Amino acid sequence: MKPFFLCCLVLLATACDLRNNGDREAMNVAAEWADAYFNADYHAAEALCTPDSRRYLAFAASNTTQHDLDLLKATPANVETDDFFPEANDTLRVVMLKVHHYIRPALLGQTSRQEDEGLFRVTVVKRSNRWLVRMADLPRSEKQSRD
């Protein structure tokens, strides 16, 4: 009887560890993608995205100016994972990222500028046993600026 309980305990611990490993992987992919995206390395970001996300990356790249690149060169964006939320099943996570020194896109008649900090939600999905960022739009900060 004891071997049965020991076996169940080992299986339970292994299952919990695998779930935590998936959470870590999803958070790492989100952070790596965000580091590339917010530092305008769209080729590196593309490697960590779903195929249907490429159009958003292409749009972001086409709207990145030399002014934006100069700002990022002077002070690169810095990314921290803040939290994650499992959604619906074991193949989808929403990761909260805190991004420092990101470029806020220009509005009509204005120039882009670098913000101190923003909070972003990134959706990460598991496809073909690999975690990838799924973009449904361009990232927007949930933390409002003081303006």
CSV table of C-alpha atoms in Angstrom, one decimal:
chain,number,residue,atom,x,y,z
A,1,MET,CA,0.0,0.0,0.0
A,2,LYS,CA,2.9,2.4,0.8
A,3,PRO,CA,4.4,2.0,-2.6
A,4,PHE,CA,1.1,3.0,-4.2
A,5,PHE,CA,0.9,6.2,-2.2
A,6,LEU,CA,4.6,7.0,-2.9
A,7,CYS,CA,4.0,6.5,-6.6
A,8,CYS,CA,0.9,8.8,-6.5
A,9,LEU,CA,2.9,11.4,-4.6
A,10,VAL,CA,5.8,11.3,-7.2
A,11,LEU,CA,3.3,11.6,-10.1
A,12,LEU,CA,1.6,14.6,-8.4
A,13,ALA,CA,4.9,16.4,-7.8
A,14,THR,CA,6.0,15.7,-11.4
A,15,ALA,CA,2.7,17.0,-12.8
A,16,CYS,CA,2.9,20.2,-10.7
A,17,ASP,CA,6.5,20.7,-11.8
A,18,LEU,CA,5.6,20.3,-15.5
A,19,ARG,CA,2.8,22.9,-15.1
A,20,ASN,CA,5.2,25.4,-13.4
A,21,ASN,CA,7.8,24.7,-16.1
A,22,GLY,CA,5.2,25.6,-18.8
A,23,ASP,CA,4.4,28.9,-16.9
A,24,ARG,CA,8.0,29.8,-16.8
A,25,GLU,CA,8.5,29.0,-20.5
A,26,ALA,CA,5.5,31.2,-21.4
A,27,MET,CA,6.8,34.1,-19.3
A,28,ASN,CA,10.3,33.7,-20.7
A,29,VAL,CA,9.0,33.8,-24.3
A,30,ALA,CA,6.9,36.8,-23.5
A,31,ALA,CA,9.8,38.7,-22.0
A,32,GLU,CA,12.2,37.7,-24.8
A,33,TRP,CA,9.6,38.8,-27.4
A,34,ALA,CA,9.0,42.1,-25.6
A,35,ASP,CA,12.7,42.8,-25.3
A,36,ALA,CA,13.0,42.4,-29.1
A,37,TYR,CA,9.8,44.2,-29.9
A,38,PHE,CA,10.2,47.3,-27.7
A,39,ASN,CA,13.8,47.7,-28.8
A,40,ALA,CA,12.7,47.6,-32.5
A,41,ASP,CA,14.3,44.2,-33.3
A,42,TYR,CA,11.3,43.1,-35.3
A,43,HIS,CA,13.1,40.1,-36.9
A,44,ALA,CA,13.9,38.6,-33.5
A,45,ALA,CA,10.3,39.3,-32.3
A,46,GLU,CA,9.0,37.6,-35.4
A,47,ALA,CA,10.7,34.4,-34.5
A,48,LEU,CA,8.8,34.3,-31.2
A,49,CYS,CA,5.3,35.1,-32.8
A,50,THR,CA,2.6,33.2,-34.4
A,51,PRO,CA,2.4,33.5,-38.2
A,52,ASP,CA,-0.7,35.6,-38.0
A,53,SER,CA,1.1,38.2,-35.8
A,54,ARG,CA,3.5,39.1,-38.6
A,55,ARG,CA,1.2,41.7,-40.1
A,56,TYR,CA,1.3,43.7,-36.8
A,57,LEU,CA,5.1,43.5,-36.7
A,58,ALA,CA,5.3,44.7,-40.3
A,59,PHE,CA,3.1,47.6,-39.5
A,60,ALA,CA,5.2,48.5,-36.4
A,61,ALA,CA,8.4,48.3,-38.4
A,62,SER,CA,7.0,50.5,-41.2
A,63,ASN,CA,6.1,53.1,-38.6
A,64,THR,CA,9.4,53.1,-36.7
A,65,THR,CA,11.4,56.2,-37.5
A,66,GLN,CA,15.1,57.0,-37.2
A,67,HIS,CA,14.1,59.3,-34.3
A,68,ASP,CA,12.7,56.2,-32.5
A,69,LEU,CA,15.9,54.2,-33.2
A,70,ASP,CA,18.0,57.0,-31.9
A,71,LEU,CA,16.0,57.2,-28.7
A,72,LEU,CA,16.3,53.5,-28.2
A,73,LYS,CA,20.0,53.5,-28.9
A,74,ALA,CA,20.5,56.2,-26.2
A,75,THR,CA,18.2,54.4,-23.7
A,76,PRO,CA,17.1,50.9,-24.6
A,77,ALA,CA,13.8,49.5,-23.4
A,78,ASN,CA,14.0,47.2,-20.4
A,79,VAL,CA,11.4,44.5,-19.8
A,80,GLU,CA,10.3,42.8,-16.5
A,81,THR,CA,7.7,40.0,-16.2
A,82,ASP,CA,5.2,41.2,-13.7
A,83,ASP,CA,2.6,38.4,-13.5
A,84,PHE,CA,0.8,35.8,-15.6
A,85,PHE,CA,-2.7,34.4,-15.8
A,86,PRO,CA,-3.6,30.9,-17.2
A,87,GLU,CA,-6.6,31.4,-19.5
A,88,ALA,CA,-9.1,28.7,-20.4
A,89,ASN,CA,-6.7,25.8,-20.7
A,90,ASP,CA,-3.0,24.8,-20.5
A,91,THR,CA,-2.1,26.2,-23.9
A,92,LEU,CA,-2.8,29.9,-23.3
A,93,ARG,CA,-1.3,32.4,-20.9
A,94,VAL,CA,-1.7,36.2,-20.5
A,95,VAL,CA,1.6,37.6,-19.3
A,96,MET,CA,1.8,41.1,-17.7
A,97,LEU,CA,5.0,42.9,-18.6
A,98,LYS,CA,6.4,46.1,-17.1
A,99,VAL,CA,8.5,47.9,-19.8
A,100,HIS,CA,10.8,50.8,-19.0
A,101,HIS,CA,11.9,53.4,-21.6
A,102,TYR,CA,9.5,52.2,-24.4
A,103,ILE,CA,8.7,54.3,-27.4
A,104,ARG,CA,5.2,55.8,-27.4
A,105,PRO,CA,4.2,56.2,-31.1
A,106,ALA,CA,3.6,59.6,-32.5
A,107,LEU,CA,0.1,61.0,-32.8
A,108,LEU,CA,-0.9,63.2,-35.7
A,109,GLY,CA,1.4,66.2,-35.8
A,110,GLN,CA,3.6,65.1,-33.0
A,111,THR,CA,6.8,63.1,-32.6
A,112,SER,CA,7.2,59.9,-30.8
A,113,ARG,CA,8.7,60.0,-27.3
A,114,GLN,CA,10.1,57.6,-24.8
A,115,GLU,CA,8.0,56.8,-21.7
A,116,ASP,CA,9.4,55.9,-18.3
A,117,GLU,CA,7.2,52.9,-17.7
A,118,GLY,CA,4.3,51.0,-19.2
A,119,LEU,CA,2.3,47.9,-18.3
A,120,PHE,CA,1.5,45.6,-21.2
A,121,ARG,CA,-0.6,42.4,-21.5
A,122,VAL,CA,0.9,39.8,-23.9
A,123,THR,CA,-1.0,36.7,-25.0
A,124,VAL,CA,1.2,33.6,-25.3
A,125,VAL,CA,-0.1,30.4,-26.9
A,126,LYS,CA,1.3,26.9,-27.2
A,127,ARG,CA,1.5,25.7,-30.7
A,128,SER,CA,3.3,22.5,-31.9
A,129,ASN,CA,4.7,22.2,-28.3
A,130,ARG,CA,6.3,25.7,-28.5
A,131,TRP,CA,5.2,28.9,-26.7
A,132,LEU,CA,4.6,31.9,-29.1
A,133,VAL,CA,3.3,35.4,-28.7
A,134,ARG,CA,-0.1,35.9,-30.4
A,135,MET,CA,-0.7,39.5,-31.4
A,136,ALA,CA,-4.2,40.6,-32.0
A,137,ASP,CA,-3.2,44.3,-32.2
A,138,LEU,CA,-0.2,46.5,-31.4
A,139,PRO,CA,0.6,46.5,-27.7
A,140,ARG,CA,-0.9,49.4,-25.7
A,141,SER,CA,0.2,50.4,-22.2
A,142,GLU,CA,-2.4,49.9,-19.6
A,143,LYS,CA,-0.6,52.3,-17.3
A,144,GLN,CA,-1.6,55.8,-18.3
A,145,SER,CA,1.0,58.5,-18.6
A,146,ARG,CA,0.8,61.6,-16.3
A,147,ASP,CA,-0.1,63.8,-19.2
